[in-house]
Amino acid sequence: METIQPWWVNMRSLSAVRLKFMKNHFGRPNRDKVTRWLLIGTLGTLFLIADYIFFYRMVAYLDGLPLRVGEELIVQLLNVVFLTLFAMLLFSTIIAALAIYYVSSDLEFLHSLPMVPDAIIHVRFVQTLINASWVVLVFSLPMFIAYGFYFKVTASYYIYLLASFLPFVVLPCALGVLGIMVLMRFFPTDKAHQILSFLGLFFVAGLVAFLRFLSPEKFFDKKVSDEVIIDFVESLRVPEFPYLPSSWITRGLTAWTEANFEISFGRLGFLYAAAGVGLILFAWISRQIYFPGWRSYQEVKNTPRTKNKNNGRRKPLLSYLPIEPMKQALISKDLKVFARDPAHWSQIFILLVLVFVYIFNIMNLPLDNLVLKNVVSVLNIGLIGFVLSALIARFVFSSISIEGKKMWTLYTAPVDMRSFLVAKFWMYWPPLLLVAEILTVASNYILQVDAYVMKVSVVGVLLITTGLVGMGVGMGAMYPRFDHENMSEISTGTGGILFMISSLAYVMLVLVLSARPMYVHFNEKFLFKFVGGIEVPVFYGTIVALTVLVTWIPMKRGIRALRTMDI
């Protein structure tokens, strides 16, 4: 009879398997992988340098404000950054934990092994911690390094920074994983989306309210009076919560730069105590509720769905659209897959956050000059393109890989790969276009632009959405990951990063090509100078031709890749 080993032995075995997987992935690179890694590393390094320079200049600007309010503003800036990071980590953990603990395809195999459930829980916790926090850590550390360089701190500051980051990251991860476990255990699984909807809306409302309360737009005007600065600094004391981890780590870092080590070590003790209590509660509660919750999820997932009696009588809505029956069936299948999997639709909250924050920022831009408003409206096209790139990387690029190991059923069915990709395109293009145009029209209405800029913006966003969706579908077919364990691995892989780089380059190129026509229009409208010629339609035609190419070429290569692929 085979005996069950202690959980730490099982955990070591599972960790060894995960490390061996990573070793095989990174230890045997081919030429294609090396090229991708070099490209990704170069662009990532440039981004980190730009992040450092931006935050360094911001700290320098705030430190130069009169009446010594810069010190207070810098502390508040760090507090806002840490509070935002904490909320992002908590929200990312909830989404990642749902996929890692309940949706991953290897869970049934792991639970069938003679292994203590605690080992699976703890290994998955480390995996969730890494998946949810590595991007936040990589792109936020340059900010705090810039803060240290500006105040010329010693090397001990960076040791303290790393030491305080560990419990600051562990605590929201433990709370997020524990929250999703409680949700899956004590609430009906088919009702889980209602609870996540509430959490998502609560997060959006809290974020917008906090940003609105700070009102940082006051300081964009160079003619800010001392009274306004003093009133603003006094109001900053209202949203500071001394019992939040973000306040602890902020106070610890600022006290360390002031050589007040007693306060720094005290706040560090608070962080480790809170993280320790969180881990103890997580270990105790997860042991009681995880496996029953996972079993309940599997029962509901595998339960045959009862057919609606009215389905046979009611004509599907897709049948009214001018789309071929085969494409209608594929779109209907994708809609059902998207609606049934919480790991997919729960990420809509990210879209809501982007929309609310985007409109909020446009409303609070201090733009009193009509010319400046029109210039910002042109740059707004590029910003919306960047937002679309992130959304398409998360949803559209991943849509091919979501088929998973069941992709072979499409090869055995009378389905052409061209119809398959075109159906993917028509599923995602309308909703993304609707979101992009709402952002465009709403922001331009707030900026009070003229009719010409409004028309160019609407048409430009239409072309950008078309090109990015086509690029996302095509590159998703060129770089699929059918063996993924959760959705986050798809968009963060090499193919997803290459798509992000290509999409951002396309958006920037469109913005550059549209600069000349807008320059001509602004000269005619505000300076009454006619500087344009035949180059205006040439630039517009180039943008249209570029959009056709970035839509058609990836789609064509994606169709060819799927037709020649071995499943």
Coordinates of C-alpha atoms in Angstrom, one line a residue:
M1 CA 0.0 0.0 0.0
E2 CA 1.4 3.4 -1.0
T3 CA 1.8 5.8 1.8
I4 CA 1.1 9.6 1.5
Q5 CA 4.2 11.7 2.1
P6 CA 4.1 14.9 4.1
W7 CA 2.9 18.0 2.4
W8 CA 6.3 19.7 2.3
V9 CA 7.8 16.6 0.4
N10 CA 4.9 16.7 -2.1
M11 CA 5.3 20.5 -2.5
R12 CA 9.0 20.0 -3.2
S13 CA 8.2 17.4 -5.9
L14 CA 5.6 19.7 -7.5
S15 CA 8.0 22.6 -7.5
A16 CA 10.7 20.4 -9.0
V17 CA 8.4 19.5 -11.9
R18 CA 7.6 23.2 -12.4
L19 CA 11.3 24.1 -12.4
K20 CA 12.1 21.3 -14.8
F21 CA 9.4 22.7 -17.1
M22 CA 10.9 26.1 -17.0
K23 CA 14.4 24.7 -17.5
N24 CA 13.2 22.8 -20.6
H25 CA 11.5 26.0 -21.9
F26 CA 14.4 28.4 -21.4
G27 CA 17.3 25.9 -21.5
R28 CA 16.9 24.8 -25.1
P29 CA 16.2 27.9 -27.1
N30 CA 16.1 27.8 -30.8
R31 CA 17.0 30.7 -33.1
D32 CA 13.4 32.0 -33.2
K33 CA 13.1 32.1 -29.4
V34 CA 16.5 33.8 -29.0
T35 CA 15.4 36.5 -31.5
R36 CA 12.2 37.1 -29.7
W37 CA 13.8 37.3 -26.3
L38 CA 16.4 39.8 -27.5
L39 CA 13.7 41.9 -29.0
I40 CA 11.5 41.7 -25.9
G41 CA 14.4 42.4 -23.6
T42 CA 15.5 45.4 -25.6
L43 CA 12.1 47.0 -25.7
G44 CA 11.4 46.2 -22.1
T45 CA 14.7 47.8 -21.0
L46 CA 13.9 50.9 -22.9
F47 CA 10.5 51.1 -21.3
L48 CA 12.0 50.7 -17.8
I49 CA 14.5 53.5 -18.5
A50 CA 11.6 55.8 -19.7
D51 CA 9.6 54.8 -16.5
Y52 CA 12.6 55.8 -14.4
I53 CA 13.2 59.1 -16.1
F54 CA 9.5 60.1 -15.9
F55 CA 9.2 59.4 -12.2
Y56 CA 12.5 61.0 -11.4
R57 CA 11.5 64.3 -13.1
M58 CA 8.1 64.2 -11.4
V59 CA 9.8 63.9 -8.0
A60 CA 12.2 66.7 -8.9
Y61 CA 9.3 68.9 -9.9
L62 CA 7.3 68.3 -6.8
D63 CA 10.3 68.8 -4.6
G64 CA 10.8 72.2 -6.1
L65 CA 7.3 73.5 -5.2
P66 CA 7.2 76.5 -2.8
L67 CA 6.3 76.4 1.0
R68 CA 7.9 73.0 1.4
V69 CA 4.7 71.3 0.2
G70 CA 6.7 69.2 -2.2
E71 CA 7.7 66.9 0.6
E72 CA 4.0 66.3 1.5
L73 CA 3.1 65.8 -2.1
I74 CA 5.9 63.3 -2.7
V75 CA 4.7 61.3 0.2
Q76 CA 1.2 61.4 -1.0
L77 CA 2.3 60.4 -4.5
L78 CA 4.1 57.3 -3.1
N79 CA 1.0 56.5 -1.1
V80 CA -1.2 56.7 -4.2
V81 CA 1.2 54.5 -6.1
F82 CA 1.3 51.9 -3.4
L83 CA -2.5 52.0 -2.9
T84 CA -3.0 51.5 -6.6
L85 CA -0.5 48.7 -6.7
F86 CA -2.2 47.0 -3.8
A87 CA -5.6 47.2 -5.5
M88 CA -4.1 46.0 -8.8
L89 CA -2.4 43.0 -7.1
L90 CA -5.7 42.1 -5.2
F91 CA -7.7 42.3 -8.4
S92 CA -5.2 40.5 -10.6
T93 CA -4.9 37.7 -7.9
I94 CA -8.7 37.1 -7.9
I95 CA -8.7 36.7 -11.7
A96 CA -5.5 34.5 -11.8
A97 CA -6.6 32.4 -8.8
L98 CA -9.9 31.5 -10.4
A99 CA -8.0 30.0 -13.4
I100 CA -5.1 28.5 -11.5
Y101 CA -7.0 26.9 -8.7
Y102 CA -10.2 25.8 -10.5
V103 CA -9.9 26.0 -14.3
S104 CA -6.4 24.6 -15.1
S105 CA -6.5 21.4 -17.1
D106 CA -4.0 19.6 -15.0
L107 CA -5.9 19.9 -11.7
E108 CA -7.9 16.6 -12.2
F109 CA -4.6 14.8 -12.7
L110 CA -3.0 16.4 -9.6
H111 CA -6.0 15.7 -7.4
S112 CA -5.9 12.0 -8.4
L113 CA -2.3 11.6 -7.1
P114 CA -1.6 10.2 -3.6
M115 CA -0.7 13.6 -2.5
V116 CA -1.7 15.9 0.4
P117 CA -4.0 18.7 -0.8
D118 CA -1.9 21.2 1.1
A119 CA 1.0 20.7 -1.3
I120 CA -1.2 21.5 -4.3
I121 CA -2.7 24.6 -2.5
H122 CA 0.7 26.0 -1.5
V123 CA 2.4 25.4 -4.9
R124 CA -0.5 27.0 -6.7
F125 CA -0.3 29.9 -4.3
V126 CA 3.3 30.5 -5.3
Q127 CA 2.3 30.3 -9.0
T128 CA -0.5 32.7 -8.5
L129 CA 1.8 35.1 -6.6
I130 CA 4.3 35.1 -9.5
N131 CA 1.7 35.4 -12.2
A132 CA -0.2 38.2 -10.5
S133 CA 2.7 40.3 -9.3
W134 CA 5.7 40.0 -11.6
V135 CA 4.5 42.7 -14.1
V136 CA 3.5 45.1 -11.4
L137 CA 6.9 44.7 -9.6
V138 CA 9.0 45.0 -12.7
F139 CA 7.4 48.2 -13.9
S140 CA 7.0 49.8 -10.5
L141 CA 10.5 49.2 -9.1
P142 CA 12.0 51.9 -11.4
M143 CA 9.8 54.5 -9.7
F144 CA 11.1 53.8 -6.3
I145 CA 14.7 53.5 -7.5
A146 CA 14.3 56.9 -9.1
Y147 CA 13.0 58.2 -5.7
G148 CA 16.1 56.8 -4.0
F149 CA 18.5 58.3 -6.6
Y150 CA 16.9 61.7 -6.3
F151 CA 17.4 61.9 -2.6
K152 CA 20.9 60.2 -2.8
V153 CA 20.1 57.4 -0.4
T154 CA 22.6 54.7 0.5
A155 CA 22.5 51.0 -0.6
S156 CA 20.6 50.1 2.6
Y157 CA 17.5 51.9 1.1
Y158 CA 17.3 49.4 -1.7
I159 CA 17.7 46.4 0.6
Y160 CA 14.9 47.9 2.7
L161 CA 12.8 48.4 -0.4
L162 CA 13.1 44.7 -1.5
A163 CA 12.5 43.5 2.1
S164 CA 9.3 45.6 2.4
F165 CA 8.0 44.6 -1.1
L166 CA 7.8 40.9 -0.2
P167 CA 5.1 41.1 2.5
F168 CA 3.4 43.9 0.6
V169 CA 2.9 41.6 -2.3
V170 CA 2.1 38.4 -0.3
L171 CA -0.7 40.0 1.7
P172 CA -3.1 41.0 -1.3
C173 CA -2.3 37.6 -2.9
A174 CA -3.3 35.7 0.2
L175 CA -6.5 37.8 0.5
G176 CA -7.4 37.4 -3.2
V177 CA -6.9 33.6 -3.3
L178 CA -8.7 33.2 0.0
G179 CA -11.6 35.4 -1.3
I180 CA -12.0 33.3 -4.5
M181 CA -11.9 30.1 -2.4
V182 CA -14.6 31.3 -0.1
L183 CA -16.7 32.4 -3.1
M184 CA -16.4 29.0 -4.8
R185 CA -17.2 27.1 -1.5
F186 CA -20.1 29.0 -0.1
F187 CA -21.9 30.4 -3.1
P188 CA -23.5 28.5 -6.0
T189 CA -20.9 28.2 -8.7
D190 CA -23.3 29.4 -11.4
K191 CA -23.8 32.6 -9.3
A192 CA -20.1 33.3 -9.0
H193 CA -20.2 35.9 -11.8
Q194 CA -22.7 38.0 -9.9
I195 CA -20.3 38.2 -6.9
L196 CA -17.4 39.0 -9.2
S197 CA -19.5 41.7 -10.9
F198 CA -20.1 43.3 -7.6
L199 CA -16.4 43.2 -6.7
G200 CA -15.5 44.6 -10.1
L201 CA -18.0 47.5 -9.9
F202 CA -16.9 48.2 -6.3
F203 CA -13.3 48.4 -7.5
V204 CA -14.2 50.8 -10.3
A205 CA -16.3 53.0 -8.1
G206 CA -13.6 53.1 -5.4
L207 CA -10.8 53.9 -7.9
V208 CA -12.7 56.7 -9.7
A209 CA -13.9 58.2 -6.3
F210 CA -10.3 58.2 -5.0
L211 CA -8.9 59.8 -8.2
R212 CA -11.7 62.4 -8.1
F213 CA -11.1 63.2 -4.5
L214 CA -7.4 63.9 -5.1
S215 CA -8.1 66.3 -8.0
P216 CA -4.5 66.5 -9.2
E217 CA -5.5 68.6 -12.2
K218 CA -5.1 71.7 -10.0
F219 CA -1.4 71.6 -10.3
F220 CA -1.1 71.5 -14.1
D221 CA -1.7 75.3 -14.2
K222 CA 1.5 77.2 -13.6
K223 CA -0.5 80.1 -11.9
V224 CA -1.5 78.0 -8.9
S225 CA -1.8 80.2 -5.8
D226 CA -0.2 79.4 -2.5
E227 CA -3.7 79.1 -0.9
V228 CA -4.8 76.4 -3.3
I229 CA -1.6 74.5 -2.7
I230 CA -2.0 74.7 1.1
D231 CA -5.7 73.7 0.9
F232 CA -4.8 70.8 -1.3
V233 CA -2.1 69.6 1.1
E234 CA -4.5 69.9 4.0
S235 CA -7.1 67.8 2.2
L236 CA -4.5 65.1 1.4
R237 CA -4.7 64.0 5.0
V238 CA -8.3 62.8 4.6
P239 CA -7.8 59.8 2.3
E240 CA -4.7 58.6 4.1
F241 CA -5.5 55.4 6.1
P242 CA -2.9 54.6 8.7
Y243 CA -4.0 51.0 8.9
L244 CA -3.5 50.2 5.2
P245 CA -0.3 48.3 4.0
S246 CA 0.2 51.0 1.4
S247 CA 0.5 53.6 4.2
W248 CA 2.9 51.4 6.1
I249 CA 5.3 50.8 3.2
T250 CA 5.1 54.5 2.2
R251 CA 5.9 55.7 5.7
G252 CA 8.7 53.2 6.0
L253 CA 10.4 54.2 2.8
T254 CA 10.1 58.0 3.5
A255 CA 11.3 57.5 7.0
W256 CA 14.3 55.5 5.8
T257 CA 15.4 58.4 3.5
E258 CA 15.2 60.7 6.5
A259 CA 17.4 58.3 8.6
N260 CA 14.5 57.6 10.9
F261 CA 15.1 53.9 11.2
E262 CA 12.9 53.3 14.2
I263 CA 9.8 54.2 12.3
S264 CA 11.0 52.3 9.2
F265 CA 11.6 49.0 11.1
G266 CA 8.3 49.5 12.9
R267 CA 6.3 49.8 9.7
L268 CA 8.3 46.8 8.3
G269 CA 7.2 44.8 11.3
F270 CA 3.6 45.8 10.6
L271 CA 4.0 44.5 7.1
Y272 CA 5.5 41.2 8.0
A273 CA 3.0 40.7 10.9
A274 CA 0.0 41.4 8.5
A275 CA 1.5 39.1 5.8
G276 CA 2.2 36.4 8.4
V277 CA -1.4 36.5 9.8
G278 CA -2.7 36.5 6.2
L279 CA -0.7 33.4 5.4
I280 CA -1.7 31.6 8.6
L281 CA -5.4 32.3 7.9
F282 CA -4.9 31.3 4.3
A283 CA -3.3 28.0 5.2
W284 CA -5.9 27.1 7.8
I285 CA -9.0 28.2 5.8
S286 CA -7.9 26.9 2.5
R287 CA -7.3 23.4 4.0
Q288 CA -11.0 23.3 5.0
I289 CA -12.7 24.8 1.9
Y290 CA -10.5 24.4 -1.2
F291 CA -11.1 20.8 -2.2
P292 CA -14.9 20.9 -1.5
G293 CA -15.1 24.1 -3.6
W294 CA -13.1 22.6 -6.4
R295 CA -15.3 19.5 -6.3
S296 CA -18.4 21.6 -6.4
Y297 CA -17.0 23.5 -9.4
Q298 CA -16.3 20.3 -11.3
E299 CA -19.8 18.9 -10.6
V300 CA -21.4 22.1 -11.9
K301 CA -19.1 22.3 -14.9
N302 CA -19.7 18.7 -15.9
T303 CA -23.4 18.7 -15.3
P304 CA -25.4 18.3 -18.5
R305 CA -27.1 21.6 -19.3
T306 CA -30.9 21.4 -19.7
K307 CA -32.1 22.8 -23.0
N308 CA -34.5 25.6 -23.0
K309 CA -37.9 24.5 -24.3
N310 CA -38.2 27.7 -26.3
N311 CA -34.9 27.2 -28.1
G312 CA -36.5 25.2 -30.9
R313 CA -39.2 27.7 -31.5
R314 CA -37.2 30.9 -31.3
K315 CA -35.0 31.9 -34.2
P316 CA -31.4 32.8 -33.2
L317 CA -30.5 36.5 -33.4
L318 CA -27.4 35.7 -35.5
S319 CA -29.7 34.4 -38.3
Y320 CA -30.8 37.9 -39.0
L321 CA -27.3 39.1 -39.7
P322 CA -25.9 38.9 -43.3
I323 CA -23.4 36.2 -42.3
E324 CA -22.9 32.7 -43.7
P325 CA -24.5 29.9 -41.7
M326 CA -21.1 28.3 -41.0
K327 CA -19.8 31.6 -39.6
Q328 CA -23.0 32.1 -37.6
A329 CA -22.4 28.7 -35.9
L330 CA -18.8 29.5 -35.1
I331 CA -19.7 32.9 -33.6
S332 CA -22.5 31.2 -31.6
K333 CA -20.0 28.7 -30.3
D334 CA -17.5 31.3 -29.3
L335 CA -20.2 33.4 -27.5
K336 CA -21.3 30.4 -25.5
V337 CA -17.7 29.5 -24.5
F338 CA -17.0 33.1 -23.5
A339 CA -20.2 33.3 -21.4
R340 CA -19.7 29.9 -19.6
D341 CA -16.1 30.4 -18.5
P342 CA -15.6 32.9 -15.7
A343 CA -11.9 33.2 -16.5
H344 CA -12.9 34.9 -19.8
W345 CA -15.8 37.3 -18.9
S346 CA -14.4 38.3 -15.5
Q347 CA -11.7 40.3 -17.4
I348 CA -14.4 42.6 -18.7
F349 CA -13.9 44.5 -15.4
I350 CA -10.5 45.5 -16.7
L351 CA -12.3 47.1 -19.7
L352 CA -14.7 48.9 -17.4
V353 CA -11.8 50.3 -15.3
L354 CA -10.0 51.5 -18.4
V355 CA -13.2 53.2 -19.7
F356 CA -14.1 55.0 -16.5
V357 CA -10.5 56.1 -15.7
Y358 CA -10.0 57.3 -19.3
I359 CA -13.1 59.4 -19.4
F360 CA -12.3 60.7 -15.9
N361 CA -8.9 61.9 -17.0
I362 CA -10.2 63.6 -20.1
M363 CA -12.8 65.5 -18.0
N364 CA -10.2 66.8 -15.6
L365 CA -7.6 67.9 -18.1
P366 CA -6.8 71.6 -17.5
L367 CA -7.2 72.7 -21.1
D368 CA -8.5 76.3 -21.5
N369 CA -6.9 76.9 -24.9
L370 CA -9.1 75.8 -27.9
V371 CA -6.0 75.0 -30.0
L372 CA -4.6 72.8 -27.2
K373 CA -7.9 71.0 -27.0
N374 CA -7.9 70.1 -30.7
V375 CA -4.2 68.9 -30.5
V376 CA -5.1 66.7 -27.5
S377 CA -8.0 65.3 -29.4
V378 CA -5.6 64.1 -32.2
L379 CA -3.3 62.5 -29.6
N380 CA -6.4 61.0 -28.2
I381 CA -6.6 58.7 -31.2
G382 CA -3.2 57.2 -30.3
L383 CA -4.2 56.8 -26.7
I384 CA -7.4 54.9 -27.6
G385 CA -5.3 52.8 -29.9
F386 CA -3.0 51.9 -27.0
V387 CA -6.0 50.9 -24.9
L388 CA -7.3 48.8 -27.8
S389 CA -4.0 47.1 -28.1
A390 CA -4.1 46.0 -24.5
L391 CA -7.8 44.8 -24.8
I392 CA -7.1 42.9 -28.0
A393 CA -4.0 41.2 -26.6
R394 CA -6.2 40.0 -23.7
F395 CA -9.3 38.9 -25.6
V396 CA -8.8 38.6 -29.4
F397 CA -5.2 37.3 -29.5
S398 CA -6.1 34.7 -26.9
S399 CA -9.3 33.6 -28.7
I400 CA -7.5 31.0 -30.9
S401 CA -5.6 29.4 -28.1
I402 CA -8.8 29.2 -26.0
E403 CA -9.9 26.4 -28.2
G404 CA -7.3 24.3 -26.4
K405 CA -6.9 20.6 -27.0
K406 CA -10.3 20.5 -28.6
M407 CA -9.1 22.3 -31.6
W408 CA -8.9 18.9 -33.4
T409 CA -12.7 18.9 -33.6
L410 CA -12.6 21.8 -35.9
Y411 CA -10.2 20.0 -38.2
T412 CA -12.5 17.0 -38.4
A413 CA -15.6 19.1 -38.9
P414 CA -16.4 20.6 -42.4
V415 CA -15.0 24.0 -41.3
D416 CA -12.5 25.9 -43.4
M417 CA -9.8 27.8 -41.4
R418 CA -10.6 30.9 -43.3
S419 CA -14.2 30.8 -42.1
F420 CA -12.9 30.1 -38.6
L421 CA -10.7 33.2 -38.4
V422 CA -13.2 35.4 -40.2
A423 CA -15.8 34.4 -37.6
K424 CA -13.4 35.3 -34.8
F425 CA -12.9 38.7 -36.5
W426 CA -16.6 39.4 -36.7
M427 CA -17.2 38.3 -33.1
Y428 CA -14.8 40.8 -31.6
W429 CA -14.8 43.7 -34.0
P430 CA -18.3 45.1 -33.3
P431 CA -18.0 45.3 -29.5
L432 CA -14.5 46.7 -29.5
L433 CA -15.4 49.2 -32.2
L434 CA -18.4 50.3 -30.1
V435 CA -16.2 50.8 -27.0
A436 CA -13.5 52.7 -29.0
E437 CA -16.1 55.0 -30.7
I438 CA -17.8 55.8 -27.4
L439 CA -14.4 56.8 -25.9
T440 CA -13.7 58.9 -29.0
V441 CA -17.0 60.7 -29.2
A442 CA -17.3 61.2 -25.5
S443 CA -13.7 62.6 -25.1
N444 CA -14.1 64.8 -28.2
Y445 CA -17.4 66.1 -27.0
I446 CA -15.7 67.0 -23.6
L447 CA -12.8 68.7 -25.5
Q448 CA -15.3 70.6 -27.7
V449 CA -13.5 69.9 -31.0
D450 CA -14.7 71.0 -34.4
A451 CA -16.6 68.8 -36.8
Y452 CA -13.5 68.1 -39.0
V453 CA -11.5 66.7 -36.1
M454 CA -14.5 64.7 -34.9
K455 CA -14.9 63.1 -38.3
V456 CA -11.2 62.3 -38.6
S457 CA -11.1 60.9 -35.1
V458 CA -14.1 58.6 -35.7
V459 CA -12.8 57.3 -39.0
G460 CA -9.3 57.0 -37.6
V461 CA -10.5 54.9 -34.7
L462 CA -12.5 52.8 -37.1
L463 CA -9.4 52.0 -39.1
I464 CA -7.3 51.4 -36.0
T465 CA -9.8 49.0 -34.5
T466 CA -10.1 47.1 -37.8
G467 CA -6.3 46.8 -38.2
L468 CA -5.7 45.8 -34.6
V469 CA -8.5 43.1 -34.5
G470 CA -7.2 41.6 -37.8
M471 CA -3.7 41.6 -36.5
G472 CA -4.8 40.1 -33.2
V473 CA -6.7 37.3 -34.9
G474 CA -4.0 36.6 -37.4
M475 CA -1.1 36.6 -35.0
G476 CA -3.1 34.6 -32.5
A477 CA -3.4 31.9 -35.2
M478 CA 0.4 32.2 -36.0
Y479 CA 1.5 31.8 -32.4
P480 CA -1.2 29.6 -30.6
R481 CA -0.7 28.0 -27.2
F482 CA -3.2 25.2 -27.1
D483 CA -1.5 23.6 -24.1
H484 CA -2.0 26.6 -21.8
E485 CA -3.0 26.1 -18.2
N486 CA -4.7 29.5 -17.8
M487 CA -5.4 32.5 -20.0
S488 CA -2.7 34.7 -18.5
E489 CA -0.1 32.5 -20.1
I490 CA -1.4 33.2 -23.6
S491 CA -1.2 37.0 -23.8
T492 CA 2.1 37.2 -21.7
G493 CA 3.9 34.6 -24.0
T494 CA 6.3 35.5 -26.7
G495 CA 3.6 35.7 -29.3
G496 CA 1.5 38.0 -27.2
I497 CA 4.4 40.3 -26.5
L498 CA 5.3 40.4 -30.3
F499 CA 1.7 41.3 -31.0
M500 CA 1.8 44.2 -28.4
I501 CA 5.0 45.5 -30.0
S502 CA 3.6 45.3 -33.5
S503 CA 0.2 46.8 -32.5
L504 CA 1.8 49.7 -30.7
A505 CA 4.1 50.4 -33.7
Y506 CA 1.1 50.4 -36.0
V507 CA -0.8 52.9 -33.8
M508 CA 2.2 55.2 -33.6
L509 CA 2.7 55.0 -37.3
V510 CA -0.9 56.0 -37.9
L511 CA -0.5 58.9 -35.5
V512 CA 2.6 60.1 -37.3
L513 CA 0.9 59.9 -40.7
S514 CA -2.1 61.8 -39.4
A515 CA 0.0 64.6 -38.0
R516 CA 0.5 66.4 -41.4
P517 CA -3.2 66.6 -42.3
M518 CA -4.0 67.9 -38.8
Y519 CA -1.2 70.4 -39.1
V520 CA -2.7 71.7 -42.3
H521 CA -6.2 71.9 -40.8
F522 CA -5.0 73.7 -37.7
N523 CA -3.1 76.3 -39.8
E524 CA -6.2 77.0 -41.9
K525 CA -8.6 77.2 -38.9
F526 CA -6.6 79.1 -36.3
L527 CA -3.9 80.9 -38.3
F528 CA -5.7 81.3 -41.7
K529 CA -2.7 80.0 -43.5
F530 CA -3.2 77.5 -46.4
V531 CA -0.1 75.3 -46.3
G532 CA -1.7 72.1 -47.6
G533 CA -1.6 70.4 -51.0
I534 CA -1.9 67.0 -52.5
E535 CA 0.0 65.4 -49.6
V536 CA -3.1 65.5 -47.4
P537 CA -5.1 62.8 -49.4
V538 CA -1.8 61.0 -49.9
F539 CA -1.3 60.7 -46.1
Y540 CA -4.9 59.6 -45.6
G541 CA -4.6 57.0 -48.4
T542 CA -1.4 55.7 -46.8
I543 CA -3.2 55.2 -43.5
V544 CA -5.9 53.2 -45.3
A545 CA -3.4 51.1 -47.2
L546 CA -1.4 50.4 -44.1
T547 CA -4.6 49.3 -42.3
V548 CA -5.5 47.0 -45.1
L549 CA -2.0 45.4 -45.0
V550 CA -1.9 44.9 -41.2
T551 CA -5.4 43.4 -41.4
W552 CA -4.9 41.2 -44.4
I553 CA -1.3 39.9 -44.1
P554 CA -1.6 38.5 -40.5
M555 CA -5.0 37.0 -41.3
K556 CA -3.6 35.3 -44.4
R557 CA -0.5 34.0 -42.6
G558 CA -2.7 32.8 -39.7
I559 CA -5.0 30.9 -42.1
R560 CA -1.9 29.3 -43.7
A561 CA -0.4 28.4 -40.2
L562 CA -3.6 26.7 -39.1
R563 CA -4.0 24.8 -42.3
T564 CA -0.5 23.4 -42.1
M565 CA -0.5 22.8 -38.3
D566 CA -0.3 19.4 -36.8
I567 CA -2.7 18.9 -33.9

